[in-house]
Structures are given as C-alpha cells and as structure tokens.
Tab-separated table of C-alpha atoms in Angstrom:
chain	number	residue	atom	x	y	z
A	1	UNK	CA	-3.691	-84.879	91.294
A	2	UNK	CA	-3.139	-86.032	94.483
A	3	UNK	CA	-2.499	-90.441	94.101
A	4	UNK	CA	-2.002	-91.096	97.721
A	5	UNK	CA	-4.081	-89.417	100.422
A	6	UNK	CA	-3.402	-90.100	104.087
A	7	UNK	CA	-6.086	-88.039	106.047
A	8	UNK	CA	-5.025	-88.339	109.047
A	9	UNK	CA	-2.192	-86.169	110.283
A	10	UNK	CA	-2.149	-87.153	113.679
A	11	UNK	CA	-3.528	-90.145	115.448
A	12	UNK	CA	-3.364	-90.776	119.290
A	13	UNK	CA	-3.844	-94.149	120.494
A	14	UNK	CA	-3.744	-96.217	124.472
A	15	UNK	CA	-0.965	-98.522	124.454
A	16	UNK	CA	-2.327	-102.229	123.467
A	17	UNK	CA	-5.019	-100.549	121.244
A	18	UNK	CA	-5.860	-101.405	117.396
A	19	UNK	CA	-5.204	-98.429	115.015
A	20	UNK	CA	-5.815	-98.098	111.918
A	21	UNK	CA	-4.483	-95.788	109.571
A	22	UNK	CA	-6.331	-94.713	106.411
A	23	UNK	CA	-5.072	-94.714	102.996
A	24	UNK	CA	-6.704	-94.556	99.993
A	25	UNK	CA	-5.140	-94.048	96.392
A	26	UNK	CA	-5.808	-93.186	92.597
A	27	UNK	CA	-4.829	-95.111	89.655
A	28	UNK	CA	-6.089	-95.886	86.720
A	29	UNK	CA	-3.354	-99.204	86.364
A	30	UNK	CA	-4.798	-102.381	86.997
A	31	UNK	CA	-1.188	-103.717	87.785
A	32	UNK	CA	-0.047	-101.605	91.164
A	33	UNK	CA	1.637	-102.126	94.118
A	34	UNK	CA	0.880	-100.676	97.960
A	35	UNK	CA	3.433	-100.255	100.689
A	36	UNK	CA	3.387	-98.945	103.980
A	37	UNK	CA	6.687	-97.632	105.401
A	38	UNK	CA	7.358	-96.020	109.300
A	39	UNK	CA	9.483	-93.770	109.763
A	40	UNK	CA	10.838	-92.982	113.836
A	41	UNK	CA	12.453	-89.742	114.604
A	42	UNK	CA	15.704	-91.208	113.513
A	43	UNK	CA	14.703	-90.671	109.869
A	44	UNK	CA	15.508	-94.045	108.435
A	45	UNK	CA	12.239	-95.457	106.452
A	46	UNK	CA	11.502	-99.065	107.458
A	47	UNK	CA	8.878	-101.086	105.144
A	48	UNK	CA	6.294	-102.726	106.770
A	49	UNK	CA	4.083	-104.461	104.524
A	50	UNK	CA	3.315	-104.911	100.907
A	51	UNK	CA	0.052	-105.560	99.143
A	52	UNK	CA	-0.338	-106.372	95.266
A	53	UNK	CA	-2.632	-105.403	93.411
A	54	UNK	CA	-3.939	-108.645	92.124
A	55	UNK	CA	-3.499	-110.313	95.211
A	56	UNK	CA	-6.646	-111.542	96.813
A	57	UNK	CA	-6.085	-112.109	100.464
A	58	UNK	CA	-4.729	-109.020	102.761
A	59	UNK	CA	-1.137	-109.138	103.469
A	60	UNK	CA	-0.269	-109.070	106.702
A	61	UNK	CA	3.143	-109.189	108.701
A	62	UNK	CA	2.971	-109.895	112.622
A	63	UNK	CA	1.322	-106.858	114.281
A	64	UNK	CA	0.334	-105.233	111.104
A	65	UNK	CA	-2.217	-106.449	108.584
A	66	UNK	CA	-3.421	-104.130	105.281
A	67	UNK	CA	-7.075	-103.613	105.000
A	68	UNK	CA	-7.520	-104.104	101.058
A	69	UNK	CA	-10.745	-103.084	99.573
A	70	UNK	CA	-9.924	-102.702	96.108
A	71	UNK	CA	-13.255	-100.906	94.900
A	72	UNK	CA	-13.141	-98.217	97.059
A	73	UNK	CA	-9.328	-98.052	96.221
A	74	UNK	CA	-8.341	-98.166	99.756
A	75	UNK	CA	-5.079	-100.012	101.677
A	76	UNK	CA	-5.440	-99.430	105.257
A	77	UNK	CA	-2.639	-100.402	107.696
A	78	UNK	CA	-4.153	-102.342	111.115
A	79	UNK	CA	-1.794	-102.446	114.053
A	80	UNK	CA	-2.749	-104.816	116.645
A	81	UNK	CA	-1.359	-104.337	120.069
A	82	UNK	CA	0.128	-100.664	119.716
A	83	UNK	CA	3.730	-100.966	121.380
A	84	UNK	CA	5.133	-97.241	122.540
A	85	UNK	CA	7.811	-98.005	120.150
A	86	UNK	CA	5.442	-97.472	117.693
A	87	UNK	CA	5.138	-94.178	118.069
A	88	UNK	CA	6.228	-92.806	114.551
A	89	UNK	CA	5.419	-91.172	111.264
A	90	UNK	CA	3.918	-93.616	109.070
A	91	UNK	CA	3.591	-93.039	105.580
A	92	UNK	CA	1.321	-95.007	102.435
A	93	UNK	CA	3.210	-95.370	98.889
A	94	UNK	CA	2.149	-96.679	95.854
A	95	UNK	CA	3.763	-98.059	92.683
A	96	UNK	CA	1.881	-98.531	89.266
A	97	UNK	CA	2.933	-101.067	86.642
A	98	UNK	CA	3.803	-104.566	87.164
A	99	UNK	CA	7.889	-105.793	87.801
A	100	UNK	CA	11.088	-103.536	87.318
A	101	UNK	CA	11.861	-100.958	89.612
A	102	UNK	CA	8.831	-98.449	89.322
A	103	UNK	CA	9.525	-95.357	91.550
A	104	UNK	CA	7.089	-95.139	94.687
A	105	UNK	CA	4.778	-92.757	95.343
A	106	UNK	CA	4.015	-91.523	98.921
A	107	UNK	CA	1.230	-89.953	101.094
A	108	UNK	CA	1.556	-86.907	103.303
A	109	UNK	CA	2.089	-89.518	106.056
A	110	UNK	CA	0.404	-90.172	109.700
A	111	UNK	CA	1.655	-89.123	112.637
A	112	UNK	CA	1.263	-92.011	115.491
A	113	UNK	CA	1.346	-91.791	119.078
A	114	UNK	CA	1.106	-94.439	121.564
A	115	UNK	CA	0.368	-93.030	124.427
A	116	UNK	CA	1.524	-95.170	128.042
B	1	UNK	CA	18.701	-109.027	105.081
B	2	UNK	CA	19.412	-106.363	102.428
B	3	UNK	CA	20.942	-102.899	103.910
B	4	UNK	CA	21.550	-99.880	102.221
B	5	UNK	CA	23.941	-97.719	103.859
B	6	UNK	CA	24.145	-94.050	103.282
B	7	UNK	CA	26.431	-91.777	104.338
B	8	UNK	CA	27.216	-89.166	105.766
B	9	UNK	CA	24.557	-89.264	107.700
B	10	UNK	CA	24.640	-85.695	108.881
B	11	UNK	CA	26.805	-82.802	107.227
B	12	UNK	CA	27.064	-78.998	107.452
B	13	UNK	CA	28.365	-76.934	105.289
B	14	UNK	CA	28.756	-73.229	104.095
B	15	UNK	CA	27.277	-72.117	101.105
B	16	UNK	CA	28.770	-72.531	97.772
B	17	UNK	CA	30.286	-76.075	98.589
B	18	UNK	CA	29.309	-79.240	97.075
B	19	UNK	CA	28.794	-81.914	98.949
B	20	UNK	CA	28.722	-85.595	98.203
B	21	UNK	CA	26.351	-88.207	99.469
B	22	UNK	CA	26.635	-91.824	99.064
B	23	UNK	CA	24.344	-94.929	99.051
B	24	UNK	CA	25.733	-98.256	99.266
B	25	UNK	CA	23.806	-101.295	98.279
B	26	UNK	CA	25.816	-104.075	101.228
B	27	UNK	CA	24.407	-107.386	100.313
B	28	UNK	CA	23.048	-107.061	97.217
B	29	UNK	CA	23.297	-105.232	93.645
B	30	UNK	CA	21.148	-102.713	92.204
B	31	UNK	CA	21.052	-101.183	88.779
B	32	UNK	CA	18.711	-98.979	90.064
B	33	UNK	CA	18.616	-96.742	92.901
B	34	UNK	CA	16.515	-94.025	93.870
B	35	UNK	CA	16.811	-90.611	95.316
B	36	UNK	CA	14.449	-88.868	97.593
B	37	UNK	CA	14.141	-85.372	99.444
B	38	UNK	CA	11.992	-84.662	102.230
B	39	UNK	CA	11.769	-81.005	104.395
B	40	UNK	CA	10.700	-81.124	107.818
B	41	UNK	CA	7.207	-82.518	108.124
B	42	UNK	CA	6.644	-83.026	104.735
B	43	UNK	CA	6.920	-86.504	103.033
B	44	UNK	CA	9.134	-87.838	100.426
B	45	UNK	CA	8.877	-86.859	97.078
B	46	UNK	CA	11.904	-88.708	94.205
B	47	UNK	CA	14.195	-86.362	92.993
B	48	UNK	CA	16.002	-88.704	90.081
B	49	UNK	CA	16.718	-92.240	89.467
B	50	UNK	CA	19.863	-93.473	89.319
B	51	UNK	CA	20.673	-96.087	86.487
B	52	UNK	CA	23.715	-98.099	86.813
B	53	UNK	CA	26.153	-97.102	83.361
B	54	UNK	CA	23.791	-94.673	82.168
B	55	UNK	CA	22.453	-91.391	83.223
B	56	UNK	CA	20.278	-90.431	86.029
B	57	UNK	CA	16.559	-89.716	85.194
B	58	UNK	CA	15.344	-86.803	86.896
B	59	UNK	CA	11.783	-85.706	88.607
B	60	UNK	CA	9.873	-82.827	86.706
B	61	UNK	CA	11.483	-79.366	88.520
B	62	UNK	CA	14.987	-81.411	89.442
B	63	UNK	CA	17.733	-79.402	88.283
B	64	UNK	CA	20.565	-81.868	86.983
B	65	UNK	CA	23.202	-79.672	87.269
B	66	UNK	CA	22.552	-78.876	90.985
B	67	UNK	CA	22.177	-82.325	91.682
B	68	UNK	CA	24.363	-84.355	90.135
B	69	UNK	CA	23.487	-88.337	90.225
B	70	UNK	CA	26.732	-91.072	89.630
B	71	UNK	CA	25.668	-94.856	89.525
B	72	UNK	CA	29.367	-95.791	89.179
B	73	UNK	CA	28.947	-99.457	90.141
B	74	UNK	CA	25.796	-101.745	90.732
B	75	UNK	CA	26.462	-101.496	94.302
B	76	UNK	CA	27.237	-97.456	94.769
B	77	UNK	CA	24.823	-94.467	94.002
B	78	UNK	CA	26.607	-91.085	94.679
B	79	UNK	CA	24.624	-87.875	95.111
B	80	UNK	CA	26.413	-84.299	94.856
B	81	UNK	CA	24.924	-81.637	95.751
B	82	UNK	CA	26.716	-78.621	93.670
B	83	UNK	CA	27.393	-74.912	94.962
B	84	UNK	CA	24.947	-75.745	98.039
B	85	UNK	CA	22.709	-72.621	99.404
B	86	UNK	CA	20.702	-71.904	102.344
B	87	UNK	CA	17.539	-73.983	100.413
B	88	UNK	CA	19.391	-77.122	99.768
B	89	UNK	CA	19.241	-77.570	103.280
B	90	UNK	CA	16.962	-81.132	103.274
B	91	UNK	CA	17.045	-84.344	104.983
B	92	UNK	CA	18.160	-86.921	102.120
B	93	UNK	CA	17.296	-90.327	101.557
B	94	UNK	CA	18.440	-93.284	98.935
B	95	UNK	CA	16.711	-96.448	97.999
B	96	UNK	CA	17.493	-99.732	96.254
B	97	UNK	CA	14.908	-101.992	95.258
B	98	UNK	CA	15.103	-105.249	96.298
B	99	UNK	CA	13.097	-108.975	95.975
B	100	UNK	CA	10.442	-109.272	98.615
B	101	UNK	CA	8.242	-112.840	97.824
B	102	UNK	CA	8.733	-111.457	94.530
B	103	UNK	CA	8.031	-108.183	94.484
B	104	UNK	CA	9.997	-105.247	94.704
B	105	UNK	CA	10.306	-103.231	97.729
B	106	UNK	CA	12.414	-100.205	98.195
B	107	UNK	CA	14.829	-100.980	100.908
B	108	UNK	CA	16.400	-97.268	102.318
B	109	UNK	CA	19.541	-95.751	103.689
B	110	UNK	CA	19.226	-94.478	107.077
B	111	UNK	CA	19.152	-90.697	105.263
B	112	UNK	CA	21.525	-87.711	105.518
B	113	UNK	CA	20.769	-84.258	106.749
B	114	UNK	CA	22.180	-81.197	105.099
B	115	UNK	CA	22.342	-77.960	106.924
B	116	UNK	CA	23.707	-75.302	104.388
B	117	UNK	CA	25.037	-71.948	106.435
C-alpha cells in the first residue's frame, strides 16, 4: 500500500505566488516523522523541512512552512514567494518509529515550475 | 553543516564491469548510511542499509550479490555494483542521517549516474 501519496505531478505557478504542494500519508505509528526534500535537475536531494509527529505547531523554515493536519494525515509544504530557482522536483518522505536511523519513505514527487 | 560527498558522480561503463561508488560522511560520523536508486522520473525507493562493522540490510527484491554494500569505517559507505548490465543503468544516491533540533534527517550525496553500455 501506497504510505506517501503526492497527487500532484506537475504544478505551474507565477513567480512571487504561494504554492502548495499536497501530501498526505498512511501509518498506523503514532511516533513518525515528515520531511520534505527538493530535488533540481542536478540530482542532489536537499531537505527542506521536518515535522514530528507529536509536535504541535507547524514547522516552518524561511519561505517554506508544513501544513500539519494530523487527522486527515496530511503534511503539506507552503512556499511563500515562489523564486524561479525554485523550479524543481519536490518530493514528501516519511519515517515511522521514534529516534535511530529509520529509513525514509518517499512520494512519487511534484514537479514545480515557476514560471517568470 | 554536515556534507555527504559521493562519488563518482557520473560513470560509464561496459557491461560485465563492476563499478564502485562511494559515500563519504565529511564532518560527521555515521554508523548508518543509506542507499537509494531512482530511474528517470521515478522517485527514490532504499535499496539496503549500510551498518558500520556489520552487514548491509537489504530492501525486499535487492539482490546482495549484485550489489554489494561495505561500511568499512563510520565515515565511508562503499557501493559496488557487480558484473553491471544494460538495467543497472540508475541514477544513485547515499544518505547519512544526521541531528537536526534533535531529530534525524537524512543528509544526501550529490548522487552518481550509471550508464551501463
């Protein structure tokens, strides 16, 4: 079964728009972890922004914020401002259990482009 | 901040080679690193993990003899890729994990990409 589901392939946004890009996951863990990773044409994967599972506010890291709605099990990345250098795969990953180094799982992924 | 460095970043090779890929933890140790594979527009999906003094622990559908995982130091994961065909061809990627306000987040190498001929 799928645990991450990104349904959005492709996403086209004006420069100095919001976008949001849905995620929503599957777990049965109460202990979990949510990341969000982009990933340019380069290849390299750089993290973004975390969000625990028991954490009560949203996490958010300059530009980008995670929409955290727990019930309906969904961690959605905000981007304020689109740059064009933000044009870039972005992709959702979870990891269940608490501590240690759990293996991440990932979502299809989200193609962005900013357009000028 | 913490950098994993991979390399070679980009190698071609003919078939029935093996070729070796390494992931270098710069600043800061890992007992752990992990392995990913990902084929053009497709996302990630872990191969093995690589344990530091012990053996790697593969994904279901890995085959450990075709991909052979060394964690020879806590600072150096090594990924061969044995008697390489046509369908090994794959962009790869290592991880570490590392401490982020106390959680831990996968920091990656900057990937290599394998083109078997």
């Amino acid at each position: 079964a799928q645990k991450i589901t990104q349904t959005q392939p492709g996403m086209f946004v004006q420069e100095k728009e919001a976008v949001t890009l849905d995620c929503t996951y599957d777990t049965s863990d109460q202990s979990y972890g949510l990341f969000w990773y982009k990933q340019p044409s380069s290849g390299e994967m750089i993290f973004l922004i975390y969000q625990g599972s028991y954490d009560e506010q949203n996490a958010t890291e300059g530009r980008y914020s995670l929409n955290f709605q727990k019930a309906r099990k969904s961690a959605n990345l905000v981007i304020s401002a689109s740059q064009l250098g933000d044009s870039a795969m972005y992709f959702c990953a979870m990891r269940e259990g608490r501590g240690g180094a759990q293996k991440l799982v990932f979502g299809q992924g989200t193609r962005l482009t900013i357009n000028p | 901040g913490a950098v994993v460095s991979q390399h070679p970043s980009w190698v071609i090779c003919k078939s029935g080679t093996s070729v070796k890929i390494e992931c270098r933890s710069l600043d800061f140790q890992a007992t752990t690193m992990f392995w990913y594979r990902q084929f053009p527009k497709q996302s990630l999906m872990l191969m093995a993990t690589s344990n530091e003094g012990s053996k790697a622990t593969y994904e279901q559908g890995v085959e450990k003899d075709k991909f052979l995982i060394n964690h020879a130091s806590l600072t150096l994961s090594t990924l061969t890729v044995t008697s390489a065909h046509p369908e090994d061809s794959s962009f790869y990627i290592c991880s570490a994990p590392r401490d982020y306000s106390g959680a831990n987040v996968l920091t990656f190498g900057a990937g290599s990409r394998l083109t078997v001929l």
